[in-house]
XYZ file of C-alpha atoms in Angstrom:
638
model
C 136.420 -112.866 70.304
C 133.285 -114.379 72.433
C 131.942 -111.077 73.573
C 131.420 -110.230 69.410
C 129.263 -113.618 69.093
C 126.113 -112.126 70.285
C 127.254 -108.501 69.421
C 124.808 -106.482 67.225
C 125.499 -105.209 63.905
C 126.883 -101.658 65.796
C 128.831 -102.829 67.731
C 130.745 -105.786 65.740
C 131.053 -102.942 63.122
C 133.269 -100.749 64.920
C 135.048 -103.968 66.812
C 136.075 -104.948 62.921
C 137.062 -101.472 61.856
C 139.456 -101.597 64.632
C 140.934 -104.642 63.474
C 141.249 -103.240 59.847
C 142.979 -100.250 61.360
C 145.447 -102.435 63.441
C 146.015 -104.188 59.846
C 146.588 -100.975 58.651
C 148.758 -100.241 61.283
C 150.599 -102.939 60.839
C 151.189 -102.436 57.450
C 152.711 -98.914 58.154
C 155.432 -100.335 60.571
C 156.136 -102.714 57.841
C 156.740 -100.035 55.850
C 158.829 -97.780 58.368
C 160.972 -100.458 59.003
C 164.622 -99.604 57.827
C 166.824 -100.998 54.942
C 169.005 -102.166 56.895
C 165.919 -105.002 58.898
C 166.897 -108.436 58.985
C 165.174 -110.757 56.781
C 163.643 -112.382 59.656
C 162.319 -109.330 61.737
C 160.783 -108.199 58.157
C 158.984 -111.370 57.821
C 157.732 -111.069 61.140
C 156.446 -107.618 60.890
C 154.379 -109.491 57.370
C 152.935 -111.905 59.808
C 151.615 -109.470 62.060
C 149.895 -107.667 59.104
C 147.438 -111.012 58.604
C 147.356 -111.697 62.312
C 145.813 -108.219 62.868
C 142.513 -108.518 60.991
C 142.205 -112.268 61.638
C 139.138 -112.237 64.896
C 136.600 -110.083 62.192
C 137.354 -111.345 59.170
C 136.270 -114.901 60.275
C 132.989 -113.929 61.696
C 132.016 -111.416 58.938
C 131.767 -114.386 56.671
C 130.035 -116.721 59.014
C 127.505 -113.989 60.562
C 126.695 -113.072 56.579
C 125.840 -116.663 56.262
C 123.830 -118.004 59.379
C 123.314 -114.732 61.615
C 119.219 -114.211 62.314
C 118.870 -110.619 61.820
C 119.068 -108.811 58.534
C 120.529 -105.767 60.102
C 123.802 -107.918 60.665
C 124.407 -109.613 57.700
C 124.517 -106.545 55.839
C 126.866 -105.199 58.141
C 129.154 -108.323 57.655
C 128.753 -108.272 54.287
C 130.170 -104.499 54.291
C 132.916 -105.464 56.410
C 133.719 -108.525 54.454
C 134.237 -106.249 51.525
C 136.353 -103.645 52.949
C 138.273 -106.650 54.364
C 138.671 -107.881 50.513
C 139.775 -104.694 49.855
C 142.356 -104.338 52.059
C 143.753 -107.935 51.119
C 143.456 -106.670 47.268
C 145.788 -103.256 48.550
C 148.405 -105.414 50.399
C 148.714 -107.596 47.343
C 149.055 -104.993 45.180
C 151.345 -103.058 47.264
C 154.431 -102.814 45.139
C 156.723 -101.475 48.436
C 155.807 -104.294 50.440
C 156.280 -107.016 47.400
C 160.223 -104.932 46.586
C 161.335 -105.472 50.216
C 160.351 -109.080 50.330
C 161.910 -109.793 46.713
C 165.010 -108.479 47.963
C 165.685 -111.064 50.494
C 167.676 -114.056 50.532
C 166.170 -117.376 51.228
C 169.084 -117.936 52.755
C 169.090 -115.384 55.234
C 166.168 -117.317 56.857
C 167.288 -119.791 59.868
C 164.984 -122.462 59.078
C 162.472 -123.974 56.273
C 159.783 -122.397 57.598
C 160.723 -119.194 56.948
C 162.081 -119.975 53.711
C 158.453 -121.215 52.537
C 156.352 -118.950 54.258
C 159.272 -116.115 51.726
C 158.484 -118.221 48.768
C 154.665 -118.617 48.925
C 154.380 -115.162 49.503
C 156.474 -113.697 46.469
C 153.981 -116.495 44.447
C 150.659 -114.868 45.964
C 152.070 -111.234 45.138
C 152.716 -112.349 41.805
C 149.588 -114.080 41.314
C 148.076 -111.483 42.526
C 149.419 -109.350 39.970
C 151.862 -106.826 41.406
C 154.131 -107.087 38.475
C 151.472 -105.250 36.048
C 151.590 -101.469 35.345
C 149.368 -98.999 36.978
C 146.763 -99.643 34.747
C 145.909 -103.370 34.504
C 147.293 -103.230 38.340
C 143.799 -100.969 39.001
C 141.404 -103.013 36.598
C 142.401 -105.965 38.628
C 141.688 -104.273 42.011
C 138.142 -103.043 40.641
C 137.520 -106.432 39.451
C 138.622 -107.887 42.922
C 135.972 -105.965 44.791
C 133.099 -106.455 42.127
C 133.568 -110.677 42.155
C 133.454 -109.851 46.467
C 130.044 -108.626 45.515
C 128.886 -110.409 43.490
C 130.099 -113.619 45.911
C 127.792 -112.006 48.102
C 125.131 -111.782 46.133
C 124.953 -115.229 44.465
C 125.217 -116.813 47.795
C 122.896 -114.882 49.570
C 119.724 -115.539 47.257
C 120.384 -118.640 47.308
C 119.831 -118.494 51.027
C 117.264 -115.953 51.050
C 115.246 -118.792 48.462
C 113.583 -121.992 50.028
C 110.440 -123.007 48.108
C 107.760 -125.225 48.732
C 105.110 -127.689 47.041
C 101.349 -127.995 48.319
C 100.125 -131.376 48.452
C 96.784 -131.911 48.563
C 96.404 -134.757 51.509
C 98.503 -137.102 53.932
C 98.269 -139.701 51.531
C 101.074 -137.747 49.433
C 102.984 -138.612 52.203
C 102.347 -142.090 51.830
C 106.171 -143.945 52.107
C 107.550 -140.873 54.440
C 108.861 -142.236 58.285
C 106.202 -141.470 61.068
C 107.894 -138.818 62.708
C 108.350 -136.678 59.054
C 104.998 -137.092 58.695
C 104.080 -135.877 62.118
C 106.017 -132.819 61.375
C 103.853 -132.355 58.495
C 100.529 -132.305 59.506
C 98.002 -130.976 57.206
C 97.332 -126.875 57.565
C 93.440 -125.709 58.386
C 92.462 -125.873 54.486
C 94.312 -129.439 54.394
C 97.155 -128.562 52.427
C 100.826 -129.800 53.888
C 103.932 -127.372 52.596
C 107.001 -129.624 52.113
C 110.142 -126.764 50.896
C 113.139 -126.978 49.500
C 115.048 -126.915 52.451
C 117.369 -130.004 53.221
C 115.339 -131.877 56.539
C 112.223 -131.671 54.283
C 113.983 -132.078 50.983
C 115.673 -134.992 51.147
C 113.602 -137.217 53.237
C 110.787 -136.867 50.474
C 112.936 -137.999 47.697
C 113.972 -140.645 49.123
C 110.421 -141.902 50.480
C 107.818 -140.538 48.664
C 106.134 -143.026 46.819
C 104.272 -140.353 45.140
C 106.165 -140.182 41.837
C 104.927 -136.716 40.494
C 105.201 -134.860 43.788
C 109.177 -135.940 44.272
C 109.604 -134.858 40.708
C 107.391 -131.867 41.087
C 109.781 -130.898 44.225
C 112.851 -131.769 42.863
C 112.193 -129.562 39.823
C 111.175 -126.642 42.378
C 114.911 -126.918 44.040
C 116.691 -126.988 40.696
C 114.718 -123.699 40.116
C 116.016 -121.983 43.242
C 117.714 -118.613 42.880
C 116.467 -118.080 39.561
C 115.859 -115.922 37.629
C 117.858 -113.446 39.808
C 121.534 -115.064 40.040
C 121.252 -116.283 36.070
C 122.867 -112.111 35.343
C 125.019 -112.631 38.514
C 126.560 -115.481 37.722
C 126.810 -114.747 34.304
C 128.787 -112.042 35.250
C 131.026 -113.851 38.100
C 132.395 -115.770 34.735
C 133.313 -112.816 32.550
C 134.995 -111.077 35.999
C 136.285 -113.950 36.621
C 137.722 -114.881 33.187
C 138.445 -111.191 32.626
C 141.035 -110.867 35.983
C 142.403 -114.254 34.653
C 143.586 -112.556 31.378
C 145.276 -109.780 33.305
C 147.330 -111.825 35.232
C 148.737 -113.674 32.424
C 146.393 -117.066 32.133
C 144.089 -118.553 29.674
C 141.193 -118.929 31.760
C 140.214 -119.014 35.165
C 140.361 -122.506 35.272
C 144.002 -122.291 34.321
C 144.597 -119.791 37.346
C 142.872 -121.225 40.040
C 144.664 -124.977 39.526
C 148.345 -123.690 39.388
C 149.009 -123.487 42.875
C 146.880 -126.802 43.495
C 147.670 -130.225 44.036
C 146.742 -130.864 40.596
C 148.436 -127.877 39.146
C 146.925 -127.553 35.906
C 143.491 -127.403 34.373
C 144.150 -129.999 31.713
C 145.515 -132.749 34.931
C 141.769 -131.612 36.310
C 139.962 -132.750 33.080
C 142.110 -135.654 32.529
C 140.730 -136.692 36.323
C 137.369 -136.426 35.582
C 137.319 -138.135 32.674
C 139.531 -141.350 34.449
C 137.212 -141.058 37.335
C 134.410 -140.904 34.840
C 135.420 -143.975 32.971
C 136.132 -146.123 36.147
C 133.109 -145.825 37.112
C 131.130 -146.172 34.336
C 130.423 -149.479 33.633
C 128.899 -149.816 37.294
C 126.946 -146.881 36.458
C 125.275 -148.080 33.203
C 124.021 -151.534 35.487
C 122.772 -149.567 37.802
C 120.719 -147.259 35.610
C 119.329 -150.267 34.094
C 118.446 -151.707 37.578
C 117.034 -148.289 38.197
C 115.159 -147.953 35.000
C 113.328 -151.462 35.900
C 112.574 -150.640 39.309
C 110.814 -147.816 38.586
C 109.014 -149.341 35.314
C 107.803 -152.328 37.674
C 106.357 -149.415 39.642
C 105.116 -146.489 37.376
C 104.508 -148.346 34.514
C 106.529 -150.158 31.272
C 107.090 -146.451 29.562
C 108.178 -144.976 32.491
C 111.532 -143.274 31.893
C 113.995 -141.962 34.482
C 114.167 -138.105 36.119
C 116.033 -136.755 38.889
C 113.349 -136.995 40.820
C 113.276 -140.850 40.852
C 117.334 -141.592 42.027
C 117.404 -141.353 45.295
C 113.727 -142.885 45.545
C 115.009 -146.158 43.296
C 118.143 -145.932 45.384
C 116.368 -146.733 48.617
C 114.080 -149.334 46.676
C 117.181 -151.194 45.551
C 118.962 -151.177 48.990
C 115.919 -153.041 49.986
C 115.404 -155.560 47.130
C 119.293 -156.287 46.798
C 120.575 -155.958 50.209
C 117.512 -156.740 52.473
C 118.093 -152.877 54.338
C 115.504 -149.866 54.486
C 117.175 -146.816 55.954
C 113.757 -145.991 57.675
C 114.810 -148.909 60.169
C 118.153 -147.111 60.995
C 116.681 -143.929 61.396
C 115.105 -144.693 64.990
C 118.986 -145.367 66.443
C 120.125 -142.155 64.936
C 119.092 -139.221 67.159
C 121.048 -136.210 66.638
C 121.741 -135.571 69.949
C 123.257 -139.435 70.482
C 125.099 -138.988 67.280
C 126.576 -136.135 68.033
C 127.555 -137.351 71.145
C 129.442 -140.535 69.646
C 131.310 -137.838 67.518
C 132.484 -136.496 70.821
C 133.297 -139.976 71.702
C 135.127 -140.586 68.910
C 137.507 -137.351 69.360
C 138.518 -138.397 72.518
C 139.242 -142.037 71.781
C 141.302 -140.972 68.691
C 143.174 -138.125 70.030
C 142.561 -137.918 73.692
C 140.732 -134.526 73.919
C 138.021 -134.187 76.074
C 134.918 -132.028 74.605
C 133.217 -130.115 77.213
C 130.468 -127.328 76.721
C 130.744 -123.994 77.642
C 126.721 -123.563 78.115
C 127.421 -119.924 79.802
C 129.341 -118.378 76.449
C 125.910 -116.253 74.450
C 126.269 -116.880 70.802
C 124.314 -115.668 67.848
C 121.491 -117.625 68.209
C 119.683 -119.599 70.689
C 120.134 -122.930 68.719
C 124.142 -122.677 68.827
C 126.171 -124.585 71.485
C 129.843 -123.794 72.617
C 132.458 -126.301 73.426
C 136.124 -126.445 74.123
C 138.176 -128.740 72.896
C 140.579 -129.974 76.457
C 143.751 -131.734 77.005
C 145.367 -132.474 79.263
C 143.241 -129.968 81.689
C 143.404 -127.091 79.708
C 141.556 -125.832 76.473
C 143.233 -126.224 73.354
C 140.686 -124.984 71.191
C 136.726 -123.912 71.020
C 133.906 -124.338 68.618
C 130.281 -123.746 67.933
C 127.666 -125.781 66.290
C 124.670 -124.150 64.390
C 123.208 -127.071 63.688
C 119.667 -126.480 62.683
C 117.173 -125.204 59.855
C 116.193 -121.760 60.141
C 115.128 -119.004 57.385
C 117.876 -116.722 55.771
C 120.454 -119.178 56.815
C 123.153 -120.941 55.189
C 121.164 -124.047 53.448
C 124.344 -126.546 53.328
C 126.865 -127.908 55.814
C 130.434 -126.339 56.492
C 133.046 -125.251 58.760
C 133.855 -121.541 59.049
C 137.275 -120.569 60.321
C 136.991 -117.625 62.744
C 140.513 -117.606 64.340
C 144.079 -118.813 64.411
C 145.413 -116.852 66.907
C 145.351 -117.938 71.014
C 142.472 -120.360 71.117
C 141.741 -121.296 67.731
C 137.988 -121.415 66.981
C 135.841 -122.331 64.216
C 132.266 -123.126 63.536
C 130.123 -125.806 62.207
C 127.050 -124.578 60.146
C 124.339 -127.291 59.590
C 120.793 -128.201 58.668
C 119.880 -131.432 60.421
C 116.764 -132.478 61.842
C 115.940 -130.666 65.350
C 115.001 -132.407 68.640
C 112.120 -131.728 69.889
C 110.510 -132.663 72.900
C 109.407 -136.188 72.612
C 111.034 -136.080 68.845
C 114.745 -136.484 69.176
C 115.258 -135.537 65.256
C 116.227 -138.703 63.873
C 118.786 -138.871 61.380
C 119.048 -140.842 58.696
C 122.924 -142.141 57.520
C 123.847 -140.061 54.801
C 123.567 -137.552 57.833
C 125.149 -139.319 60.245
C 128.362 -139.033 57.598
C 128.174 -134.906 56.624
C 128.086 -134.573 60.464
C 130.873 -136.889 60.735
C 132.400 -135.434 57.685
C 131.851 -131.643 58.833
C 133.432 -132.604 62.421
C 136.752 -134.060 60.345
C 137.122 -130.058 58.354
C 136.962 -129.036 62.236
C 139.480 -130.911 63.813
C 141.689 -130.038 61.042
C 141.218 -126.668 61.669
C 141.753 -126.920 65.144
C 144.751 -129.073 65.179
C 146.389 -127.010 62.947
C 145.693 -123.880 65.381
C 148.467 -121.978 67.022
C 151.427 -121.635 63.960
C 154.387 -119.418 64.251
C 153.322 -118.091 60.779
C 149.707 -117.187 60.800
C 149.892 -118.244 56.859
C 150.286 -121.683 58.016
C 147.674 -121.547 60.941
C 144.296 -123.977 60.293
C 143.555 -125.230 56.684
C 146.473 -123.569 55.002
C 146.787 -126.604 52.727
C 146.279 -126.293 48.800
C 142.738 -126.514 48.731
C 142.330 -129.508 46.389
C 143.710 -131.907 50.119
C 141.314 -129.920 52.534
C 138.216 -132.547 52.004
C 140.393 -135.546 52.429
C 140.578 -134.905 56.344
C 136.457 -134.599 56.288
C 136.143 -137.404 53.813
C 138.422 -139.842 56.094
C 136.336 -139.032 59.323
C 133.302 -140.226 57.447
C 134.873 -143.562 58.554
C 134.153 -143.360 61.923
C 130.665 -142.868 60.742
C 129.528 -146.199 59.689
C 132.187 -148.318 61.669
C 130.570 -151.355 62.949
C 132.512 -150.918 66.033
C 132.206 -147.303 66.756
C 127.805 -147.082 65.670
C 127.172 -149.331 68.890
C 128.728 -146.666 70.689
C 126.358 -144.415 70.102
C 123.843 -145.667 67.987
C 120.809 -146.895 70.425
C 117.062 -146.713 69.572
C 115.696 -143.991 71.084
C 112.862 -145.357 72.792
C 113.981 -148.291 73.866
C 118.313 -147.459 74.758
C 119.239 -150.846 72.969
C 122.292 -150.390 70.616
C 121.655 -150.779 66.495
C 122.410 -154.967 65.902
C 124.993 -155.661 64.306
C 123.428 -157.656 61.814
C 121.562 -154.367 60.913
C 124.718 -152.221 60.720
C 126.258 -155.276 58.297
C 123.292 -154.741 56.035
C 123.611 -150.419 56.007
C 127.127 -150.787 54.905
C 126.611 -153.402 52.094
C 123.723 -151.275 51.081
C 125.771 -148.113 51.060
C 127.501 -149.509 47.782
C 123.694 -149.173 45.947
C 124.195 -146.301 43.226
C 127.586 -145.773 43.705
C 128.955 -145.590 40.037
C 125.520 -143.181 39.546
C 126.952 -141.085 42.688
C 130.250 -140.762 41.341
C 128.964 -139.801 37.905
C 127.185 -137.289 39.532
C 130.131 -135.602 41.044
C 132.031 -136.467 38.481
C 128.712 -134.253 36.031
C 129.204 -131.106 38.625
C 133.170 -131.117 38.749
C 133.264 -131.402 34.401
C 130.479 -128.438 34.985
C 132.290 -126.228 36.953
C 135.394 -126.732 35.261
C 134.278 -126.031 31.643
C 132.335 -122.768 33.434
C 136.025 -121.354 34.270
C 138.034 -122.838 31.054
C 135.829 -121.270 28.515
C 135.333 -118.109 26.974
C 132.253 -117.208 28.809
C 131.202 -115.067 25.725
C 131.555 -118.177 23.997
C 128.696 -120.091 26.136
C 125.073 -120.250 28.083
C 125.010 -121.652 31.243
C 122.012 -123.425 30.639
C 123.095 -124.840 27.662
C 126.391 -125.899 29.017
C 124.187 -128.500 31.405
C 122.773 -129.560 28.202
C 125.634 -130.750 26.559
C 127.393 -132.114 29.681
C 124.582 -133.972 31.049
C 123.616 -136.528 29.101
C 127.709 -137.734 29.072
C 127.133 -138.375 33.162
C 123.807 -138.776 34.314
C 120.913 -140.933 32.529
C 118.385 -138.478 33.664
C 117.408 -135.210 31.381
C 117.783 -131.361 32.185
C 114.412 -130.360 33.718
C 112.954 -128.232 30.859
C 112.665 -124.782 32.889
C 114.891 -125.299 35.245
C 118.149 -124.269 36.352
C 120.353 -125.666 38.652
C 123.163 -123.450 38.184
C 121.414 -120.265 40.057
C 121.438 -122.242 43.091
C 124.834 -124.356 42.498
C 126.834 -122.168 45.144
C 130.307 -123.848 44.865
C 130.715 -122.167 41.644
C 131.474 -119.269 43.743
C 133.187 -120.629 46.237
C 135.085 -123.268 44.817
C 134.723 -121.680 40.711
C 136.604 -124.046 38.986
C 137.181 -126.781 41.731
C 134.698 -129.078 42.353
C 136.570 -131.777 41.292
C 138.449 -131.703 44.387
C 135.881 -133.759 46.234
C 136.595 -136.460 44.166
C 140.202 -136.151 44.193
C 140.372 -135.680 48.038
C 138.398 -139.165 48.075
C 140.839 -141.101 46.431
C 143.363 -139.677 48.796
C 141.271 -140.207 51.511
C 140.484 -143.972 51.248
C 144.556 -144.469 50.409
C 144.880 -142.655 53.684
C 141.543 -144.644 55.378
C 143.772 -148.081 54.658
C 146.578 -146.790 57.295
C 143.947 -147.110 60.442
C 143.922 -150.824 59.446
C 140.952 -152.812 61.142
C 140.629 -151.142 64.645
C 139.315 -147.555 63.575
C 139.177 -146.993 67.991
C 142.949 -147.598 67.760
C 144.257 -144.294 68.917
C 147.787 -144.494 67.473
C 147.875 -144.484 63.601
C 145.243 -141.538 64.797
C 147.217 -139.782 66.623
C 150.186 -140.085 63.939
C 147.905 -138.452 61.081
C 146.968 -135.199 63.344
C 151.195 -134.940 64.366
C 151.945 -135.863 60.696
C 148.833 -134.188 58.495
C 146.413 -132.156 60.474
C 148.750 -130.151 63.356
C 150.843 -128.883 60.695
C 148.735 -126.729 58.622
C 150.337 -125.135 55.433
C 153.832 -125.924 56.661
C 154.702 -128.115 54.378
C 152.919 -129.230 50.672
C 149.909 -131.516 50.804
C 151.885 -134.635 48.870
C 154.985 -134.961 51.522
C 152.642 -134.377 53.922
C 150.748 -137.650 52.760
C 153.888 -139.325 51.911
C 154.989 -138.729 55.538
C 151.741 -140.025 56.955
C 151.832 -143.394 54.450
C 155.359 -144.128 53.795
C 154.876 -143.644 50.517
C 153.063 -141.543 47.660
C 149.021 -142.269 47.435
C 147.808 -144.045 44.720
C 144.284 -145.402 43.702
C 143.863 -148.824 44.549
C 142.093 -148.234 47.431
C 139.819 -146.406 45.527
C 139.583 -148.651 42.988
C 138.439 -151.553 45.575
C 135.756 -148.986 47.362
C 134.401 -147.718 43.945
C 134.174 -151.466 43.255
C 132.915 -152.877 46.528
């Protein structure tokens, strides 16, 4: 795989169409083998179907996402789509589904086998190889269409950072030094702050200049419009459409069964508990909000999304006596990521080592293996840094499985720079910590005798609790010393300072969780209605003001820009549901969070076996019992 990470957009082409014809291949000998195969040589010959395609397919979708040059992510987005399509074939592939449904479970030597049998008679049925030639097709053209249209939604959101102009440094009148050295005034005297996340969210959170924070907010919640308003309105009636054919309600209704949660009415009854626990806490808080800002802006003053995170910070002051500004200096990406690295080895006794000689995509993005016991058990790549046409969030993409799994981080932290070692503020310091906990899931979870098991193979409602429990490690008063030291002058972040950053991280909290709790009911009502039956825009209107004591922005609209209702469609509650789980899990580590046993007993017991077995034994395993909510309950308190 490492030659194809600096490959251009020739040469990775025909490296993936050889992999799609070794799939193919594959697929014939599955075909050619005789009646008379045992169950477990046909099962075999399946595996070797997924394994074949598996190198491409994972950097088609990252290299669409973060690659530099135009010329390639087209070409991955081709590939991705023929890859789709072949996925769509095999599912549909009546022959292959009749000799599978013909074998007995109890043929199999082991449970393994037996599941990896079971889950994949579900997926063919779910994928609707039981309907007549007809249907069967509609569903395949609606397959490659929502592919497309994936592709499309994403990338303009990508493809669209804006900007504000403000008129002189005093606008930046609240920002940290080292923002506002980055932002020095152009030769007619303007300064350009975008939309993009290292000048984004700083701005909020400092500007003191109420009408440019709302002014830029509004000018994110406008991204990707008016373009992806007709693409998304049309990812909901494919979406909803393919639903019907394959015998469901609603989207919604499809995309929970084979969840954790299971159904679409458990997700709804979620959000609205979540909703209601945390609602009383979020009603004080909007009144301590409201105040703030009135004792600031004036007695009429009334709340907009521009304002949170601003009154946030002005609260953590006030109430707790911290200003993230005096963290920042202790937070330089390159320490922090180093006390990640730390971290991993202490945990789970893997050394991280870079592999500065492997070329990758760009120049920003750094190799390392993952080494134990002398030998590399795994490899990754961080892209870690802003740059135009990229990805504009944080995530992990899978690339492989097979041999040496590998994966990549995609970020869009602050960049060192010379004397400027692109300070970090905390909410930073936890998606890096939370990105690195998707990773080492992925990686531990490597190397499966069934490929359908290999990395995050779990039902997708568990794969955030891994991430959300690293976050942990994050704020730890006993790991940040570690590796949190002021850049100038070495000394470690005081302890009485770190005290005061973790009381202070409880400011907002019912507001944040009825937040998520306002983009999971969202995304879920998207996918459980008739989308004939709706407008988008009008659908914020009517949700919002249940969650959030801030109006809809007349004019703008978050939903172009609101990516995981591609990627996740009906989901997005499972950020809040993998944080429950999480924090029951976060309980187990018990005070010493460097003790490297109870860690090393959640990556044997959770994250080494991929989909092997289903998410709740594998957290009933891990905690001796099932997971409930109180320690939730305490941390949505606390």
């Amino acid at each position: 795989m490492d030659d194809l990470l600096a490959a251009d957009a020739a040469a990775f082409g025909r490296a993936a169409h050889d992999d799609l014809d070794a799939a193919r291949a594959a697929l014939a000998r599955f075909k050619a083998l005789p009646p008379e195969t045992g169950a477990l040589e046909l099962l075999s010959a399946l595996d070797q179907i997924g394994r074949a395609g598996d190198r491409s397919a994972g950097l088609s979708s990252l290299f669409f996402q973060a690659h530099p040059d135009p010329a390639m992510r087209e070409a991955a987005g081709a590939i991705s789509r023929e890859q789709s399509a072949f996925s769509t074939e095999l599912s549909l592939d009546s022959d292959v589904h009749a000799r599978l449904a013909a074998l007995s479970a109890d043929a199999l030597p082991d449970d393994d086998a037996r599941r990896l049998l079971e889950h994949a008679l579900r997926d063919f049925r779910r994928a609707g190889v039981q309907l007549p030639h007809e249907p069967r097709e509609r569903v395949r053209e609606l397959r490659a269409e929502l592919v497309q249209l994936g592709q499309t939604f994403g990338s303009t959101i990508a493809g669209d950072v804006r900007s504000i102009q403000l008129d002189s440094a005093d606008e930046l009148n609240g920002l940290p030094d080292d923002y506002r050295a980055a932002h020095a005034p152009d030769a007619d005297g303007t300064i350009r702050i975008s939309t993009d996340p290292p000048d984004f969210i700083p701005f909020l959170k400092y500007a003191t200049h109420r009408a440019r924070r709302i002014e830029l907010q509004r000018v994110a919640a406008s991204r990707a419009t008016p373009d992806n308003l007709p693409v998304l309105d049309r990812l909901l009636a494919a979406r909803h459409e393919l639903a019907g054919l394959l015998g469901f309600d609603s989207w919604a209704a499809y995309v929970t069964e084979d969840k954790m949660i299971r159904t679409e009415q458990a997700a709804g009854e979620f959000v609205a508990r979540v909703s209601a626990l945390a609602a009383p806490r979020a009603e004080a808080e909007a009144a301590e909000m409201l105040a703030c800002l009135r004792e600031q802006y004036g007695s009429d003053a009334e709340m907009r999304d521009g304002d949170r995170l601003y009154l946030q910070e002005r609260l953590r002051a006030s109430k707790y006596g911290f200003d993230t500004r005096d963290a920042r200096p202790y937070l330089g990406f390159n320490a922090v990521l180093g006390g990640v690295f730390d971290v991993i080895t202490q945990l789970y006794g893997v050394e991280v080592l870079e592999r500065p000689e492997i070329v990758c995509w760009h120049a920003d993005v750094r190799a390392f293996d993952l080494v134990e016991e002398g030998s590399p058990v795994a490899r990754f790549f961080l892209d870690m840094h802003s740059r135009p046409d990229k990805y504009k969030h944080a995530a992990m993409f899978h690339l492989t499985t097979d041999g040496l799994p590998r994966a990549a981080l995609v970020c869009n932290l602050p960049r060192p720079d010379g004397d400027d070692p692109g300070l970090l503020d905390p909410s930073q310091v936890k998606t890096l910590f939370h990105e690195f906990g998707h990773l080492l899931h992925h990686l531990f979870a490597g190397g499966q005798r069934w490929h359908a098991f290999a990395g995050i193979a779990t039902e997708w409602d568990f794969v955030e609790v891994p991430s959300q429990l690293f976050e942990e490690w994050g704020r730890s008063p006993d790991v940040l010393p570690r590796f949190a030291r002021h850049h100038a002058s070495g000394e470690p972040m005081p302890a009485e300072l770190i005290a005061r950053m973790n009381r202070a991280e409880s400011c907002g909290r019912g507001l944040d969780v009825r937040l998520q709790m306002l983009y999971a009911s969202y995304s879920l009502e998207c996918f459980r209605r008739d989308p004939a039956s709706f407008d988008t825009g009008a659908l914020m209107a009517e949700l919002k003001p249940q969650f959030s004591p801030c109006p809809v922005e007349d004019g703008t609209a978050f939903q172009a820009s609101f990516g995981h209702l591609d990627g996740y469609s009906a989901l997005y509650y499972t950020y809040m549901w993998s944080l429950t789980l999480a924090k029951d899990c976060a309980a187990a580590f018990g005070d010493d969070l460097l003790d490297p046993a109870p860690a090393r007993a959640w990556r044997q017991r959770v994250l080494s076996q991929g989909g092997r077995r289903d998410a709740d034994d594998l957290l009933h395993d891990f905690l001796g019992r099932a997971p409930d909510l109180t320690a939730f309950g305490a941390w949505l308190d606390g």
